[in-house]
N, CA and C of each residue as an Amber inpcrd file, in Angstrom:
protein
   666
   0.8510000  -1.2250000   0.2030000   0.0960000  -0.2550000   0.0610000
   0.6820000   1.2430000  -0.0630000   2.0630000   1.2230000   0.7390000
   2.9740000   2.3170000   0.7560000   3.4740000   2.5620000  -0.5360000
   3.7040000   1.4870000  -1.1620000   4.4380000   1.7380000  -2.4500000
   3.4570000   2.3960000  -3.5970000   2.1300000   2.0690000  -3.3380000
   1.0990000   2.3970000  -4.3810000   0.6750000   3.9780000  -4.0380000
   0.4380000   4.1760000  -2.7670000  -0.3050000   5.3970000  -2.4190000
   0.9810000   6.4580000  -1.7910000   2.1060000   5.7330000  -1.5200000
   3.2900000   6.4800000  -0.9430000   3.1300000   6.6230000   0.3000000
   4.0710000   6.8410000   1.3170000   4.1460000   6.9080000   2.6270000
   3.7440000   8.3890000   3.0860000   2.9910000   8.4630000   4.2220000
   2.4910000  10.0080000   4.4830000   3.9070000  10.6610000   5.0470000
   4.1180000  11.6770000   4.4150000   5.3830000  12.4590000   4.9530000
   4.8590000  13.1460000   6.2750000   5.9400000  13.4150000   7.2140000
   5.7540000  13.9430000   8.1450000   5.8540000  15.4850000   8.1680000
   4.8130000  16.3190000   8.6520000   4.9100000  17.6700000   8.2040000
   5.8280000  18.3640000   9.5730000   6.4760000  19.4430000   8.6950000
   7.4100000  20.1100000   9.6510000   6.6180000  20.9840000  10.6350000
   7.1650000  21.1060000  11.6840000   6.4890000  22.2470000  12.6770000
   6.4580000  23.4320000  12.1760000   5.3590000  24.1690000  12.2360000
   5.5100000  25.5480000  11.7990000   6.5060000  26.3870000  12.3900000
   6.9090000  27.3060000  11.8560000   8.1000000  28.0950000  12.4320000
   7.4920000  29.0860000  13.3910000   8.2290000  29.4310000  14.4340000
   7.9950000  30.0110000  15.4940000   7.9850000  31.6240000  15.3020000
   7.6340000  32.4570000  16.1950000   7.6600000  33.9460000  15.7870000
   9.1520000  34.2440000  15.8300000   9.9160000  33.7320000  16.6670000
  11.3080000  34.0260000  16.6900000  12.0260000  33.6670000  15.5610000
  11.7600000  32.3570000  15.0240000  12.3530000  31.9270000  13.6750000
  11.8870000  32.9330000  12.5710000  10.6610000  33.2980000  12.3690000
  10.2670000  34.2740000  11.4540000  11.0760000  35.5280000  11.5760000
  11.1090000  35.9470000  12.6660000  12.0060000  37.3250000  12.8660000
  13.2660000  37.3420000  12.6250000  13.9320000  36.0160000  13.0890000
  15.3190000  35.9010000  12.5680000  15.5350000  35.9510000  11.0450000
  14.5320000  35.2280000  10.5860000  14.8360000  35.0130000   9.0010000
  14.5500000  36.3750000   8.4090000  13.8230000  37.4310000   8.8030000
  13.3230000  38.6510000   8.2830000  14.5120000  39.4260000   8.5830000
  14.9650000  39.4540000   9.5140000  16.2510000  40.2100000  10.0160000
  17.6370000  39.7870000   9.0060000  17.5960000  38.7290000   8.7690000
  18.5860000  38.1900000   7.9910000  18.5800000  38.8670000   6.5720000
  17.2820000  38.7610000   6.0700000  16.9760000  39.4150000   4.5190000
  17.3630000  40.7610000   4.9870000  16.8820000  41.4850000   5.8800000
  17.1100000  42.9710000   5.9170000  18.6240000  43.3230000   5.9990000
  19.2490000  42.4580000   6.5710000  20.9180000  42.7140000   6.6100000
  21.4720000  42.5460000   5.1950000  21.0000000  41.5850000   4.4930000
  21.2030000  41.4780000   2.9070000  21.0060000  42.7680000   2.2330000
  19.6620000  43.2180000   2.4050000  19.2430000  44.4090000   1.7070000
  20.2570000  45.6150000   1.9940000  20.3140000  45.7000000   3.2490000
  21.3090000  46.8290000   3.7430000  22.7000000  46.7740000   3.0460000
  23.2130000  45.5650000   3.0330000  24.5920000  45.4830000   2.4150000
  24.5750000  45.9920000   0.9780000  23.3660000  45.5960000   0.3960000
  23.3030000  46.2220000  -1.0980000  23.0030000  47.5520000  -1.3150000
  22.3910000  48.0230000  -0.4060000  22.2290000  49.6740000  -0.4890000
  23.4990000  50.2330000  -0.1800000  24.2030000  49.6680000   0.7120000
  25.6010000  50.2950000   1.0400000  26.4660000  50.1700000  -0.2770000
  26.5690000  49.0270000  -0.8980000  27.1400000  48.8760000  -2.1840000
  27.0090000  49.9000000  -3.0570000  25.7000000  50.0500000  -3.1760000
  24.9950000  51.1560000  -4.2930000  25.4390000  52.4680000  -3.9070000
  25.5890000  52.8120000  -2.6810000  25.8140000  54.2340000  -2.1580000
  27.4850000  54.2490000  -2.5410000  28.1240000  53.3310000  -2.2750000
  29.8450000  53.4040000  -2.7740000  29.8480000  53.7370000  -4.2770000
  28.9680000  53.0750000  -5.0190000  28.9980000  53.1550000  -6.4170000
  28.4360000  54.5210000  -6.9790000  27.5260000  55.0630000  -6.3440000
  27.0710000  56.3350000  -6.6190000  27.9100000  57.2390000  -6.1820000
  28.7180000  57.1540000  -5.0760000  29.7520000  58.2230000  -4.7450000
  30.8000000  58.1730000  -5.7940000  31.3690000  57.0720000  -6.5110000
  32.3260000  57.0320000  -7.4660000  31.8380000  57.6760000  -8.8060000
  30.5410000  57.5750000  -9.2460000  30.0340000  57.9800000 -10.4270000
  29.6810000  59.6200000 -10.1320000  29.5860000  59.9790000  -8.7860000
  29.3920000  61.5960000  -8.8900000  30.6640000  62.1440000  -8.8680000
  31.8410000  61.5340000  -8.3530000  33.3510000  62.0270000  -8.8330000
  33.5520000  62.2820000  -9.8870000  33.0890000  60.9230000 -10.8740000
  33.6380000  60.8920000 -12.2220000  32.5400000  62.1440000 -13.1020000
  31.5030000  62.2780000 -12.6110000  30.7450000  63.4370000 -13.2810000
  31.3800000  64.6040000 -13.0820000  31.8530000  64.9120000 -11.8930000
  32.6150000  66.0890000 -11.7690000  33.7600000  66.5520000 -12.3900000
  34.5870000  65.3530000 -12.7370000  35.9830000  65.3020000 -13.3900000
  35.7080000  65.4070000 -14.9960000  34.4520000  64.9220000 -15.3550000
  34.2220000  64.5530000 -16.8090000  33.6100000  65.9190000 -17.5550000
  33.9750000  66.3080000 -18.7330000  33.4000000  67.6840000 -19.2580000
  32.0490000  67.0840000 -19.8520000  31.1330000  67.9590000 -19.8740000
  29.9770000  67.6480000 -20.4900000  29.9820000  67.1750000 -21.8540000
  29.2240000  66.3060000 -22.1420000  29.1440000  65.5610000 -23.3850000
  28.6220000  63.9910000 -23.3220000  28.8800000  63.2680000 -24.1590000
  28.3440000  62.0270000 -24.1230000  28.9040000  61.1690000 -23.0630000
  30.4030000  61.1380000 -22.7760000  30.7100000  60.4560000 -21.5360000
  30.0200000  60.5670000 -20.3640000  29.9970000  62.0250000 -20.0740000
  29.2990000  62.2960000 -18.8800000  27.8360000  62.0270000 -18.9810000
  27.2330000  62.2150000 -19.9080000  25.7570000  61.4600000 -20.0250000
  25.5640000  60.1050000 -19.9020000  26.6380000  59.2650000 -20.1990000
  26.7210000  57.6880000 -19.9080000  26.6670000  57.6610000 -18.4680000
  27.8610000  58.3250000 -17.8500000  27.8340000  58.1730000 -16.3250000
  26.7780000  58.4900000 -15.6700000  25.9030000  59.5690000 -15.9830000
  24.7710000  59.9780000 -15.3370000  23.7210000  58.9880000 -15.4320000
  23.6410000  58.3160000 -16.6340000  22.6870000  57.3350000 -17.0290000
  22.9290000  56.0390000 -16.0440000  24.1020000  55.6990000 -15.7380000
  24.3710000  54.6490000 -14.9190000  24.0480000  55.0060000 -13.4380000
  24.3460000  56.2050000 -13.1280000  24.0430000  56.6410000 -11.9640000
  22.5750000  56.5670000 -11.4390000  21.5810000  56.9580000 -12.7240000
  20.3360000  57.0900000 -12.4090000  19.6400000  55.5190000 -12.2220000
  20.2270000  54.4460000 -13.0160000  19.9810000  53.2640000 -12.8710000
  20.2610000  52.6670000 -11.2560000  21.5000000  53.0740000 -10.9350000
  21.6530000  52.9000000  -9.3200000  20.8550000  53.2850000  -8.3610000
  20.3190000  54.5970000  -8.7280000  19.4180000  55.2780000  -7.7980000
  18.0230000  54.3660000  -7.8300000  17.6510000  53.8500000  -9.0730000
  16.4150000  53.3960000  -9.1610000  16.4750000  52.0580000  -8.4290000
  17.6170000  51.3240000  -8.3680000  17.8230000  50.0360000  -7.6740000
  17.7720000  50.4010000  -6.1790000  18.6580000  51.4950000  -5.7740000
  18.6770000  51.9710000  -4.4440000  17.2080000  52.0210000  -3.8320000
  16.1720000  52.9280000  -4.4060000  15.1440000  52.8610000  -4.0150000
  14.3430000  51.6140000  -4.0080000  14.5350000  50.7100000  -4.8840000
  13.7870000  49.5120000  -4.7050000  14.1470000  48.7160000  -3.6190000
  15.6160000  48.6540000  -3.1320000  16.0100000  48.0050000  -1.9930000
  15.5330000  48.6990000  -0.8630000  15.4050000  50.1740000  -0.8940000
  15.0590000  50.9920000   0.3680000  13.4210000  50.5390000   0.6360000
  12.6340000  50.2390000  -0.3600000  11.1750000  50.0010000  -0.3740000
  11.2290000  48.5860000   0.3640000  12.0720000  47.5900000  -0.1610000
  11.9980000  46.3140000   0.3750000  12.4100000  46.3780000   1.7960000
  13.5630000  47.3320000   2.3590000  14.0270000  47.2390000   3.4910000
  12.9350000  47.7370000   4.4170000  12.0950000  48.8460000   4.0950000
  10.9010000  49.2570000   4.8070000   9.7790000  48.1810000   4.9500000
   9.5860000  47.4740000   3.9300000   8.5430000  46.3650000   4.0870000
   9.1730000  45.3530000   5.0230000  10.3860000  44.8510000   5.0410000
  10.7980000  44.0240000   5.9780000  10.8170000  44.7380000   7.4000000
  10.9750000  45.7950000   7.5100000  10.9580000  46.6100000   8.8810000
   9.5110000  46.4530000   9.3700000   8.5830000  46.6310000   8.5790000
   7.1280000  46.4620000   8.9790000   6.6760000  45.2040000   9.3780000
   7.1470000  44.4110000   8.6460000   6.9260000  42.8760000   9.0190000
   7.7420000  42.4590000  10.2780000   8.7590000  42.9570000  10.5740000
   9.5740000  42.5530000  11.8110000   8.6790000  43.2310000  12.9790000
   8.0750000  44.6320000  12.5490000   7.4140000  45.2590000  13.6630000
   6.3120000  44.4690000  14.2260000   5.4990000  43.7870000  13.0810000
   4.3000000  43.2700000  13.1070000   4.7240000  41.8780000  14.0500000
   5.6350000  41.2040000  13.6200000   6.0320000  39.9520000  14.3130000
   6.4620000  40.3800000  15.9580000   7.0180000  41.5330000  16.2390000
   7.3350000  41.9460000  17.3590000   5.9420000  42.2680000  18.2970000
   5.0860000  42.7690000  17.7400000   3.8060000  42.9970000  18.4110000
   3.1040000  41.5460000  18.7560000   3.0200000  40.8730000  17.8260000
   2.5710000  39.3470000  17.9350000   3.3170000  38.7440000  19.0230000
   4.5960000  38.7780000  19.0010000   5.4640000  38.0710000  20.0180000
   5.1710000  38.6790000  21.3470000   4.6450000  39.9120000  21.5300000
   4.7770000  40.6590000  22.6400000   3.2790000  40.1660000  23.2580000
   2.2830000  40.0910000  22.4170000   0.9640000  39.5210000  22.8260000
   0.8910000  38.3440000  23.0940000   1.8560000  37.3270000  22.5870000
   1.9890000  36.1230000  22.9230000   2.4430000  35.7480000  23.9750000
   3.5960000  36.6050000  24.4600000   4.0910000  36.4530000  25.8710000
   3.2290000  36.9020000  26.8910000   2.5090000  38.0890000  26.5800000
   1.2940000  38.6110000  27.6670000   0.4220000  37.2600000  27.8330000
   0.0180000  36.5790000  26.9090000  -1.0810000  35.5210000  27.0450000
  -0.3260000  34.4710000  27.8320000   0.8540000  34.1330000  27.4960000
   1.7040000  33.0500000  28.2240000   1.7180000  33.4290000  29.7870000
   2.0690000  34.7830000  30.0960000   2.0530000  35.2960000  31.4220000
   0.8800000  34.9830000  32.0190000  -0.2620000  35.3600000  31.3930000
  -1.4730000  35.4210000  31.8650000  -1.9130000  34.0710000  32.0830000
  -1.6690000  32.9810000  31.1420000  -2.0750000  31.7970000  31.5240000
  -1.2680000  31.0730000  32.7510000   0.1160000  31.4240000  32.8950000
   0.8330000  30.8290000  34.0660000   0.2690000  31.5540000  35.2490000
  -0.2590000  32.9000000  35.2700000  -0.8680000  33.4370000  36.5100000
  -1.9870000  32.6830000  36.8470000  -2.8710000  32.4890000  35.8950000
  -4.0510000  31.8680000  35.9720000  -3.7990000  30.5610000  36.6570000
  -3.0290000  29.7490000  36.0080000  -2.4860000  28.3570000  36.7190000
  -2.2770000  28.5740000  38.0540000  -1.3090000  29.5260000  38.3220000
  -0.6920000  29.7890000  39.8680000  -1.9860000  29.8150000  40.6380000
  -2.8510000  30.8370000  40.2740000  -3.9720000  31.2050000  41.0860000
  -4.9300000  29.8550000  41.4070000  -5.1800000  29.0440000  40.1990000
  -5.9520000  27.8440000  40.3980000  -5.5140000  27.0780000  41.5040000
  -4.1000000  26.7780000  41.4380000  -3.4180000  26.0200000  42.4350000
  -3.4700000  26.4690000  43.7360000  -3.4140000  27.7990000  43.7210000
  -3.4150000  28.4780000  45.1450000  -4.8340000  28.2920000  45.7700000
  -5.8930000  28.6000000  44.8450000  -7.2560000  28.3690000  45.0980000
  -7.5700000  26.9700000  45.4280000  -7.0670000  25.9350000  44.9970000
  -7.2410000  24.6140000  45.3310000  -6.6680000  24.3800000  46.6290000
  -5.3460000  24.8190000  46.9760000  -4.7770000  24.4100000  48.1560000
  -5.6190000  25.4570000  49.2690000  -6.0420000  26.5320000  49.0740000
  -6.7280000  27.1770000  49.9690000  -8.0010000  26.7300000  50.4820000
  -8.6720000  25.7780000  49.3070000  -9.9680000  25.1820000  49.9240000
  -9.5390000  23.9590000  50.5240000  -8.5410000  23.2550000  50.3480000
  -8.2150000  22.1350000  51.0850000  -7.9100000  22.5820000  52.5630000
  -7.1820000  23.7830000  52.6170000  -6.8720000  24.1860000  54.1400000
  -8.1100000  24.5390000  54.7430000  -9.2380000  25.2100000  54.0890000
 -10.3160000  25.6890000  54.7310000 -11.2130000  24.4350000  55.1790000
 -11.1220000  23.3570000  54.4150000 -11.6720000  21.9840000  55.1350000
 -11.3940000  21.7290000  56.4880000 -10.1200000  22.0000000  56.7700000
  -9.3910000  21.6740000  58.0200000  -9.6360000  22.5850000  59.0910000
  -9.9760000  23.9230000  58.6950000 -10.1570000  24.9390000  59.5530000
 -11.7420000  25.4240000  59.4700000 -12.4490000  25.1400000  60.4940000
 -13.7290000  25.6740000  60.4500000 -13.9950000  26.9490000  61.6020000
 -14.9810000  27.7560000  61.0510000 -15.2790000  29.0390000  61.9700000
 -15.8270000  28.6320000  63.1670000 -16.7950000  27.3940000  63.0510000
 -17.3840000  27.0570000  64.1970000 -16.4890000  26.6510000  65.3180000
 -15.3970000  25.7640000  64.8540000 -14.4990000  25.3980000  65.9320000
 -13.6680000  26.4510000  66.6550000 -13.4090000  27.5500000  65.8910000
 -12.6500000  28.9130000  66.3030000 -13.5440000  29.5780000  67.4130000
 -14.9390000  29.3930000  66.9990000 -15.8830000  30.1580000  67.8750000
 -15.8930000  29.2830000  69.1380000 -16.1120000  28.1030000  69.0120000
 -16.1440000  27.0940000  70.2570000 -15.1430000  27.1700000  71.2920000
 -13.6280000  27.3180000  70.3790000 -12.5840000  27.5350000  71.2400000
 -12.5430000  28.7240000  71.9440000 -12.8460000  29.7710000  71.2480000
 -12.8420000  31.0780000  71.9870000 -13.8500000  31.1200000  72.9110000
 -15.0750000  30.5250000  72.9440000 -15.8410000  30.3060000  74.0610000
 -15.3230000  29.4650000  75.5140000 -14.7050000  28.4440000  74.8780000
 -14.1020000  27.6490000  76.0710000 -13.1250000  28.4320000  76.6910000
 -12.1220000  29.2790000  75.9990000 -11.1510000  30.0370000  76.5880000
 -11.9520000  31.0450000  77.6050000 -12.9610000  31.6650000  77.1210000
 -13.5200000  32.7430000  78.1650000 -13.9690000  31.9840000  79.1880000
 -14.3950000  30.8210000  79.2190000 -15.0830000  30.1850000  80.3080000
 -13.8650000  29.5980000  81.3460000 -12.7900000  29.2370000  80.7290000
 -11.7680000  29.1200000  81.5670000 -11.0740000  29.9540000  82.2290000
 -11.0450000  31.2140000  81.6570000 -10.5250000  32.5150000  82.3470000
 -11.4090000  32.9090000  83.5270000 -12.8570000  32.6910000  83.0600000
 -13.6190000  33.1450000  84.0850000 -13.6700000  32.1650000  85.4070000
 -13.4080000  30.7500000  85.2520000 -13.1550000  29.9550000  86.2630000
 -11.9090000  30.2830000  86.9290000 -10.9220000  30.6590000  86.2960000
  -9.6900000  30.8230000  86.8530000  -9.6740000  32.2660000  87.6900000
 -10.5600000  33.0670000  87.3010000 -10.6580000  34.3210000  87.9930000
 -11.4830000  33.9730000  89.3520000 -12.4140000  33.3980000  89.2210000
 -13.0510000  32.8400000  90.4500000 -12.1770000  32.0580000  91.2960000
 -11.3360000  31.1610000  90.8750000 -10.5390000  30.4090000  91.8630000
  -9.4710000  31.4580000  92.6290000  -9.1860000  32.3700000  91.7730000
  -8.0760000  33.2700000  92.3120000  -8.8190000  34.1810000  93.4940000
 -10.1220000  34.6580000  93.1030000 -10.8810000  35.2550000  94.2490000
 -11.0070000  34.4930000  95.3100000 -11.4600000  33.1700000  95.0430000
 -11.9460000  32.3420000  96.2890000 -10.6720000  32.0700000  97.1480000
  -9.3930000  31.8240000  96.6380000  -8.1240000  31.7100000  97.3030000
  -7.8600000  32.9710000  98.0850000  -8.1400000  34.2140000  97.5430000
  -7.5690000  35.2040000  98.3140000  -8.7760000  35.9990000  99.0410000
  -9.8230000  35.2350000  99.3770000 -10.8270000  35.7830000 100.2740000
 -10.3460000  35.5060000 101.7530000 -10.7460000  36.7040000 102.6430000
 -10.5630000  36.5970000 104.1140000 -11.4430000  35.7910000 104.8560000
 -10.9580000  35.1700000 106.0490000 -11.8840000  34.3780000 106.6510000
 -12.5330000  35.0500000 107.7370000 -13.7140000  34.6800000 108.2920000
 -14.5010000  35.2610000 109.6410000 -14.8940000  36.4310000 109.1090000
 -14.8480000  36.9360000 107.7740000 -15.5030000  38.2070000 107.4320000
 -16.6410000  38.2710000 106.5600000 -17.8160000  38.5450000 106.9670000
 -18.8500000  38.1750000 105.9910000 -18.5570000  39.1080000 104.8690000
 -19.1830000  38.6900000 103.8820000 -19.0690000  39.3430000 102.4170000
 -20.1270000  40.4590000 102.3070000 -21.2790000  40.4390000 103.1230000
 -22.3910000  41.4820000 102.9310000 -21.9700000  42.4660000 104.0850000
 -20.8290000  42.9240000 104.4420000 -20.6900000  43.9970000 105.5330000
 -20.9310000  45.2620000 104.8180000 -21.7750000  46.1320000 105.4010000
 -21.9600000  47.3860000 104.6930000 -21.0360000  48.4290000 105.3490000
 -20.2770000  49.1610000 104.4830000 -19.1460000  50.1160000 104.8450000
 -19.7170000  51.0820000 105.7630000 -20.8700000  51.6370000 105.3130000
 -21.5390000  52.7100000 106.1910000 -21.9480000  52.3460000 107.5590000
 -22.4600000  51.1560000 107.6870000 -22.4530000  50.5280000 109.1180000
 -21.3310000  50.5040000 109.9630000 -20.2560000  49.8630000 109.1940000
 -18.9370000  50.0690000 110.0330000 -18.4180000  51.3310000 110.2720000
 -18.8160000  52.4510000 109.7060000 -18.2350000  53.6400000 110.0970000
 -18.9850000  54.0580000 111.0770000 -20.4990000  53.7270000 111.2220000
 -21.3390000  54.0230000 112.3340000 -20.7950000  53.5610000 113.4900000
 -20.5070000  52.3300000 113.5060000 -20.1310000  51.6430000 114.6930000
 -18.7870000  52.2830000 115.3260000 -17.7770000  52.6030000 114.2670000
 -16.7000000  53.3230000 114.6270000 -16.7760000  54.6270000 115.4640000
 -17.5960000  55.3170000 114.7680000 -18.0490000  56.6460000 115.5360000
 -18.8020000  56.2020000 116.9870000 -19.4690000  55.4760000 117.2460000
 -20.0990000  55.1250000 118.5830000 -18.9300000  54.6540000 119.4560000
 -18.1420000  53.8950000 118.9820000 -17.0540000  53.4090000 120.0170000
 -16.2970000  54.4220000 120.2500000 -15.8810000  55.3250000 119.5050000
 -15.2980000  56.7810000 119.8940000 -15.8280000  57.5460000 120.8020000
 -17.2230000  57.7270000 120.7300000 -17.9430000  58.4010000 121.6280000
 -17.9240000  57.6670000 122.9130000 -18.0930000  56.4670000 123.1280000
 -18.0870000  55.8250000 124.3640000 -16.8960000  55.8590000 125.1290000
 -15.6780000  55.7590000 124.3660000 -14.4740000  55.8930000 124.9200000
 -14.2640000  57.3580000 125.4710000 -14.6560000  58.5690000 124.7240000
 -14.6400000  59.8250000 125.4740000 -15.4350000  60.0970000 126.5820000
 -16.4760000  59.3360000 126.5380000 -17.4680000  59.3170000 127.7700000
 -16.7140000  58.7520000 128.9610000 -16.2090000  57.7050000 128.8700000
 -15.6020000  56.9420000 129.8720000 -14.4760000  57.6600000 130.3540000
 -13.6070000  58.4380000 129.4850000 -12.6770000  59.1230000 129.9370000
 -12.9280000  60.3060000 130.8920000 -14.1940000  61.0780000 130.3020000
 -14.5320000  62.2310000 131.0840000 -15.2100000  61.8350000 132.5380000
 -15.7850000  60.5990000 132.7300000 -16.2650000  60.1970000 133.8210000
 -15.4410000  59.8290000 135.0660000 -14.2540000  59.4210000 134.7260000
 -13.1990000  59.1260000 135.6050000 -12.4240000  60.4700000 136.1330000
 -12.2670000  60.6970000 137.6720000 -11.4640000  61.8330000 138.0190000
 -10.1570000  61.9840000 137.7360000  -9.7570000  63.2420000 137.4040000
  -8.4770000  63.4700000 136.9480000  -7.1940000  62.9070000 137.6910000
  -7.3890000  62.7760000 139.0740000  -6.3790000  62.2180000 140.0490000
  -6.1920000  60.5670000 139.8780000  -7.4280000  60.0630000 139.3210000
  -7.4770000  58.7210000 138.9240000  -6.9510000  58.3560000 137.7530000
  -6.8430000  59.3690000 136.8240000  -6.6130000  59.0070000 135.4800000
  -5.0510000  58.7280000 135.4510000  -4.3450000  57.8180000 134.8130000
  -2.8260000  57.5840000 134.9340000  -1.9730000  58.5980000 134.3590000
  -0.9200000  58.9310000 134.8830000  -0.1080000  59.8490000 134.1250000
   0.3270000  59.3760000 133.0570000   0.3150000  60.3310000 132.0380000
   0.7780000  60.2950000 130.6960000   2.1430000  59.7390000 130.6620000
   3.1360000  60.4390000 131.4790000   4.4500000  60.4540000 131.3710000
   4.7140000  58.9820000 132.0120000   4.2190000  58.7240000 133.1250000
   4.3990000  57.4670000 133.8000000   3.9340000  56.1190000 132.9190000
   2.9030000  56.3120000 132.3320000   2.5630000  55.3170000 131.4980000
   3.6000000  55.2600000 130.2860000   4.1520000  56.4190000 129.8470000
   5.1080000  56.2400000 128.6780000   6.1610000  55.7670000 129.1470000
   6.6440000  56.0530000 130.5360000   7.9080000  55.2020000 131.0990000
   7.7330000  53.9270000 131.0590000   6.5110000  53.5000000 131.6220000
   6.1010000  51.9390000 131.8330000   6.2270000  51.2410000 130.5180000
   5.7260000  52.1400000 129.5450000   5.7240000  51.4280000 128.1660000
   7.0750000  51.1600000 127.5420000   7.9520000  52.2370000 128.0180000
   9.2650000  51.8580000 127.6190000  10.2630000  50.8480000 128.5150000
   9.6970000  50.6400000 129.7550000  10.0960000  49.7270000 130.7690000
  11.5450000  50.2680000 131.0430000  11.9050000  51.4890000 131.2740000
  13.0630000  51.9090000 131.7160000  13.3040000  51.8020000 133.1630000
  14.4430000  51.3680000 133.7820000  14.7370000  51.2640000 135.0320000
  14.7830000  52.5520000 135.6950000  14.5220000  52.5400000 136.9660000
  14.4500000  53.7060000 137.6890000  16.0540000  54.1060000 138.1340000
  16.1350000  55.6430000 138.2040000  17.6000000  56.0380000 138.2750000
  18.0990000  55.8650000 139.8630000  19.4220000  55.5220000 139.8760000
  19.9580000  55.2670000 141.3040000  20.1330000  56.4120000 142.0360000
  19.8610000  56.2700000 143.3420000  20.0410000  57.3690000 144.2360000
  21.0790000  57.1240000 145.2760000  21.9900000  58.4360000 145.6230000
  23.2790000  58.1880000 146.4140000  22.6620000  58.2750000 147.8120000
  23.2660000  57.8730000 148.7870000  23.0040000  57.9700000 150.4310000
  23.1200000  59.3400000 150.8060000  22.5750000  59.7660000 151.7730000
  22.5010000  61.2710000 152.2350000  23.9260000  61.3470000 153.0330000
  24.3250000  62.4440000 152.9450000  25.6240000  62.6060000 153.8050000
  25.3430000  62.9760000 155.2070000  26.0240000  62.4970000 156.1720000
  26.0110000  62.7660000 157.5800000  26.8830000  63.5500000 157.9780000
  26.5960000  64.7500000 158.8560000  27.8530000  65.6170000 159.4610000
  28.7330000  64.8260000 160.3830000  29.9630000  65.2190000 160.3450000
  31.0520000  64.5390000 161.2690000  30.6850000  64.4850000 162.8920000
  30.1840000  65.6420000 163.3110000  29.9810000  65.7660000 164.8540000
  28.8420000  64.7850000 165.2590000  27.8060000  64.6560000 163.9050000
  26.6920000  63.6270000 164.5180000  27.2240000  62.2440000 164.4790000
  28.0800000  62.0320000 163.6710000  28.7390000  60.4300000 163.5990000
  29.5630000  60.2680000 165.0200000  30.1300000  61.3850000 165.3450000
  30.7260000  60.8830000 166.7350000  30.0630000  60.9230000 167.8790000
  28.7410000  61.6140000 167.8970000  27.8770000  61.3410000 168.9310000
  27.1830000  59.9330000 168.8070000  26.8580000  59.6740000 167.6580000
  26.4280000  58.2290000 167.6030000  27.4200000  57.2060000 167.9820000
  28.8110000  57.4240000 167.8970000  29.6180000  56.4130000 168.1870000
  29.8480000  56.3560000 169.6260000  29.9100000  57.5480000 170.2870000
  29.8370000  57.5070000 171.7200000  28.6360000  57.0030000 172.3140000
  27.6280000  57.1450000 171.7950000  26.4280000  56.6210000 172.6930000
  26.2970000  55.0170000 172.5270000  27.0250000  54.6630000 171.4270000
  27.2180000  53.0900000 171.3370000  28.0900000  52.5860000 172.2560000
């Protein structure tokens, strides 16, 4: 069958934008070289026209120069078309690169979205709320424990502060009344009380001096 219909030829892959750009740039370089060669020839013909007298020889040189100018213009038009093609290819390449970047960005976002969805399955807002509620309850219990441990014994919790102040004023009034009812001579001396509180020993007293004559009389009587 292959001999009758022939084997199917493998198609070459289409050229890429970079391949087409390189090919056009290579053609543009060739055209530029031709234009440069024509400029050199035109400069030589120009010198010959200046050195030649008007006449058939000068006319022949001018005719050659005109033909070269026509060729130069043709090559310049080709070069301009190649430049336009290169510009269009650059625009296409820029757009293609932009699409590739957008595609990569989209793929990255899809992967990140999938990862976030997987993470959100493991983290639930209800669990967070429950944990916060439990932490609040634990803190309340901890505060109650601290208050219970710091509570003073034998002191009722429902004592009124104004009632305590009233009792204190009544106690001071009773103490003043009792102090006024006792006679002054029966009240303790403040200085002696102060010495007693200090518990200081009494000052030593020296024996009284006896006159010499009295000592002799007392000795004779003995």
